[in-house]
Amino acid sequence: EVQLVESGGGLVQAGGSLRLSCAASGFTFDDYAIGWFRQAPGKEREGVSCSSSSDGSTYYADSVKGRFTISSDNAKNTVYLQMKSLKPEDTAVYYCAAVGSCTVEAGTLVGRYLVVWGQGTLVTVSS
């Protein structure tokens, strides 16, 4: 069974912090790039951050650069997204995904060759 499970979402005031977790089963993160994506009401899904297994590079959308940090714990087969200085516009359902590759084009993060999505976790940032 190939599966990703997100956790750590919740309600936080603007300026606060949350850490999201993405736990893998049925495969190891070493085999893929792991990306975080989000979808807010009325908006298209957008890439947030990605960690590449091929070269260890990390990528961030311009909208979160300097505030969000992606990291991993290989022993737990888990990837984290540490979110700081949260803004109301960060409110969205956050999804992790195993992808073949990721890159940033004009400040937008793009993942390619999707393997599997997680179920999502809701982050709500109040004003």
PDB file of C-alpha atoms in Angstrom:
ATOM      1  CA  GLU A   1       0.000   0.000   0.000  1.00  0.00           C
ATOM      2  CA  VAL A   2       1.389   3.384  -1.073  1.00  0.00           C
ATOM      3  CA  GLN A   3       0.077   6.118   1.196  1.00  0.00           C
ATOM      4  CA  LEU A   4       0.825   9.594   2.579  1.00  0.00           C
ATOM      5  CA  VAL A   5      -0.886  10.911   5.723  1.00  0.00           C
ATOM      6  CA  GLU A   6      -0.778  14.596   6.705  1.00  0.00           C
ATOM      7  CA  SER A   7      -1.307  15.904  10.220  1.00  0.00           C
ATOM      8  CA  GLY A   8      -0.705  19.035  12.283  1.00  0.00           C
ATOM      9  CA  GLY A   9      -3.273  21.414  10.848  1.00  0.00           C
ATOM     10  CA  GLY A  10      -5.509  23.553  12.997  1.00  0.00           C
ATOM     11  CA  LEU A  11      -6.563  27.059  13.927  1.00  0.00           C
ATOM     12  CA  VAL A  12      -3.908  29.674  14.647  1.00  0.00           C
ATOM     13  CA  GLN A  13      -3.850  33.453  14.935  1.00  0.00           C
ATOM     14  CA  ALA A  14      -1.979  35.592  12.441  1.00  0.00           C
ATOM     15  CA  GLY A  15       1.708  35.678  13.295  1.00  0.00           C
ATOM     16  CA  GLY A  16       1.612  32.237  14.873  1.00  0.00           C
ATOM     17  CA  SER A  17       3.258  28.966  13.883  1.00  0.00           C
ATOM     18  CA  LEU A  18       2.304  25.402  12.991  1.00  0.00           C
ATOM     19  CA  ARG A  19       4.248  22.337  11.937  1.00  0.00           C
ATOM     20  CA  LEU A  20       2.703  19.949   9.453  1.00  0.00           C
ATOM     21  CA  SER A  21       3.788  16.322   9.124  1.00  0.00           C
ATOM     22  CA  CYS A  22       3.633  13.987   6.140  1.00  0.00           C
ATOM     23  CA  ALA A  23       4.185  10.321   6.974  1.00  0.00           C
ATOM     24  CA  ALA A  24       4.830   7.811   4.211  1.00  0.00           C
ATOM     25  CA  SER A  25       3.955   4.122   4.113  1.00  0.00           C
ATOM     26  CA  GLY A  26       4.525   1.573   1.393  1.00  0.00           C
ATOM     27  CA  PHE A  27       7.579   3.441   0.087  1.00  0.00           C
ATOM     28  CA  THR A  28      10.422   5.606   1.346  1.00  0.00           C
ATOM     29  CA  PHE A  29      10.887   9.329   0.812  1.00  0.00           C
ATOM     30  CA  ASP A  30      14.397   8.649  -0.456  1.00  0.00           C
ATOM     31  CA  ASP A  31      12.898   7.379  -3.708  1.00  0.00           C
ATOM     32  CA  TYR A  32      11.002  10.577  -4.566  1.00  0.00           C
ATOM     33  CA  ALA A  33      10.734  14.312  -4.184  1.00  0.00           C
ATOM     34  CA  ILE A  34       8.145  15.308  -1.577  1.00  0.00           C
ATOM     35  CA  GLY A  35       6.137  18.453  -2.155  1.00  0.00           C
ATOM     36  CA  TRP A  36       3.670  20.473  -0.112  1.00  0.00           C
ATOM     37  CA  PHE A  37       0.720  22.034  -1.932  1.00  0.00           C
ATOM     38  CA  ARG A  38      -2.308  23.977  -0.753  1.00  0.00           C
ATOM     39  CA  GLN A  39      -5.730  24.956  -1.974  1.00  0.00           C
ATOM     40  CA  ALA A  40      -7.674  27.888  -0.551  1.00  0.00           C
ATOM     41  CA  PRO A  41     -11.401  28.464  -1.118  1.00  0.00           C
ATOM     42  CA  GLY A  42     -12.021  29.805  -4.603  1.00  0.00           C
ATOM     43  CA  LYS A  43      -8.409  29.405  -5.667  1.00  0.00           C
ATOM     44  CA  GLU A  44      -6.413  26.891  -7.650  1.00  0.00           C
ATOM     45  CA  ARG A  45      -4.088  24.465  -5.933  1.00  0.00           C
ATOM     46  CA  GLU A  46      -0.609  25.918  -5.641  1.00  0.00           C
ATOM     47  CA  GLY A  47       2.797  24.560  -4.803  1.00  0.00           C
ATOM     48  CA  VAL A  48       4.284  25.633  -1.476  1.00  0.00           C
ATOM     49  CA  SER A  49       7.558  23.775  -0.954  1.00  0.00           C
ATOM     50  CA  CYS A  50       9.413  20.726  -2.203  1.00  0.00           C
ATOM     51  CA  SER A  51      12.398  18.622  -1.174  1.00  0.00           C
ATOM     52  CA  SER A  52      14.249  16.761  -3.922  1.00  0.00           C
ATOM     53  CA  SER A  53      15.633  13.302  -3.187  1.00  0.00           C
ATOM     54  CA  SER A  54      17.975  13.374  -6.180  1.00  0.00           C
ATOM     55  CA  ASP A  55      20.219  16.208  -4.998  1.00  0.00           C
ATOM     56  CA  GLY A  56      18.845  17.279  -1.610  1.00  0.00           C
ATOM     57  CA  SER A  57      17.685  20.646  -2.922  1.00  0.00           C
ATOM     58  CA  THR A  58      14.740  22.480  -1.397  1.00  0.00           C
ATOM     59  CA  TYR A  59      12.371  24.834  -3.163  1.00  0.00           C
ATOM     60  CA  TYR A  60       9.829  27.405  -1.986  1.00  0.00           C
ATOM     61  CA  ALA A  61       7.142  29.480  -3.587  1.00  0.00           C
ATOM     62  CA  ASP A  62       7.820  33.211  -3.317  1.00  0.00           C
ATOM     63  CA  SER A  63       4.694  33.622  -1.203  1.00  0.00           C
ATOM     64  CA  VAL A  64       6.160  31.545   1.654  1.00  0.00           C
ATOM     65  CA  LYS A  65       9.911  31.999   1.248  1.00  0.00           C
ATOM     66  CA  GLY A  66      11.524  33.067   4.506  1.00  0.00           C
ATOM     67  CA  ARG A  67       8.539  31.934   6.574  1.00  0.00           C
ATOM     68  CA  PHE A  68       8.188  28.203   5.812  1.00  0.00           C
ATOM     69  CA  THR A  69      10.858  25.503   6.133  1.00  0.00           C
ATOM     70  CA  ILE A  70      10.739  21.954   4.795  1.00  0.00           C
ATOM     71  CA  SER A  71      12.678  19.199   6.574  1.00  0.00           C
ATOM     72  CA  SER A  72      12.693  15.424   6.911  1.00  0.00           C
ATOM     73  CA  ASP A  73      13.341  12.627   9.390  1.00  0.00           C
ATOM     74  CA  ASN A  74      14.445   9.597   7.403  1.00  0.00           C
ATOM     75  CA  ALA A  75      14.210   7.254  10.398  1.00  0.00           C
ATOM     76  CA  LYS A  76      10.504   8.078  10.690  1.00  0.00           C
ATOM     77  CA  ASN A  77       9.965   8.318   6.921  1.00  0.00           C
ATOM     78  CA  THR A  78       8.347  11.689   7.572  1.00  0.00           C
ATOM     79  CA  VAL A  79       8.604  15.142   5.984  1.00  0.00           C
ATOM     80  CA  TYR A  80       7.710  18.304   7.891  1.00  0.00           C
ATOM     81  CA  LEU A  81       6.630  21.786   6.937  1.00  0.00           C
ATOM     82  CA  GLN A  82       7.393  24.339   9.648  1.00  0.00           C
ATOM     83  CA  MET A  83       5.221  27.402   9.098  1.00  0.00           C
ATOM     84  CA  LYS A  84       5.993  30.663  10.883  1.00  0.00           C
ATOM     85  CA  SER A  85       4.621  34.203  10.705  1.00  0.00           C
ATOM     86  CA  LEU A  86       1.368  32.830   9.364  1.00  0.00           C
ATOM     87  CA  LYS A  87      -0.970  35.146   7.487  1.00  0.00           C
ATOM     88  CA  PRO A  88      -4.706  34.871   6.831  1.00  0.00           C
ATOM     89  CA  GLU A  89      -3.926  34.243   3.163  1.00  0.00           C
ATOM     90  CA  ASP A  90      -2.129  31.044   4.220  1.00  0.00           C
ATOM     91  CA  THR A  91      -5.519  29.560   5.119  1.00  0.00           C
ATOM     92  CA  ALA A  92      -5.991  26.452   2.978  1.00  0.00           C
ATOM     93  CA  VAL A  93      -6.110  22.691   2.909  1.00  0.00           C
ATOM     94  CA  TYR A  94      -2.500  21.544   2.763  1.00  0.00           C
ATOM     95  CA  TYR A  95      -1.547  18.386   0.894  1.00  0.00           C
ATOM     96  CA  CYS A  96       1.715  16.536   0.590  1.00  0.00           C
ATOM     97  CA  ALA A  97       2.585  14.566  -2.501  1.00  0.00           C
ATOM     98  CA  ALA A  98       5.275  12.227  -3.731  1.00  0.00           C
ATOM     99  CA  VAL A  99       6.432  13.425  -7.136  1.00  0.00           C
ATOM    100  CA  GLY A 100       9.168  12.547  -9.586  1.00  0.00           C
ATOM    101  CA  SER A 101      10.624  16.046  -9.669  1.00  0.00           C
ATOM    102  CA  CYS A 102       9.917  19.638  -8.706  1.00  0.00           C
ATOM    103  CA  THR A 103      11.122  23.055  -9.745  1.00  0.00           C
ATOM    104  CA  VAL A 104      10.320  26.763  -9.380  1.00  0.00           C
ATOM    105  CA  GLU A 105       9.241  28.827 -12.369  1.00  0.00           C
ATOM    106  CA  ALA A 106       8.721  32.574 -11.929  1.00  0.00           C
ATOM    107  CA  GLY A 107       8.274  32.114  -8.193  1.00  0.00           C
ATOM    108  CA  THR A 108       5.756  29.285  -8.606  1.00  0.00           C
ATOM    109  CA  LEU A 109       6.594  25.778  -7.419  1.00  0.00           C
ATOM    110  CA  VAL A 110       5.662  23.004  -9.844  1.00  0.00           C
ATOM    111  CA  GLY A 111       5.711  19.266  -9.172  1.00  0.00           C
ATOM    112  CA  ARG A 112       5.792  16.764 -12.014  1.00  0.00           C
ATOM    113  CA  TYR A 113       5.182  13.030 -12.361  1.00  0.00           C
ATOM    114  CA  LEU A 114       2.757  12.615  -9.457  1.00  0.00           C
ATOM    115  CA  VAL A 115       2.936   9.307  -7.573  1.00  0.00           C
ATOM    116  CA  VAL A 116       0.406   9.821  -4.771  1.00  0.00           C
ATOM    117  CA  TRP A 117      -1.415  12.572  -2.812  1.00  0.00           C
ATOM    118  CA  GLY A 118      -2.105  12.661   0.891  1.00  0.00           C
ATOM    119  CA  GLN A 119      -5.628  13.329   2.157  1.00  0.00           C
ATOM    120  CA  GLY A 120      -4.939  16.907   3.267  1.00  0.00           C
ATOM    121  CA  THR A 121      -4.985  18.807   6.545  1.00  0.00           C
ATOM    122  CA  LEU A 122      -6.784  22.110   7.120  1.00  0.00           C
ATOM    123  CA  VAL A 123      -4.877  25.190   8.269  1.00  0.00           C
ATOM    124  CA  THR A 124      -6.955  28.201   9.308  1.00  0.00           C
ATOM    125  CA  VAL A 125      -5.250  31.501  10.150  1.00  0.00           C
ATOM    126  CA  SER A 126      -7.451  34.095  11.834  1.00  0.00           C
ATOM    127  CA  SER A 127      -6.991  37.853  11.509  1.00  0.00           C
TER     128      SER A 127
END
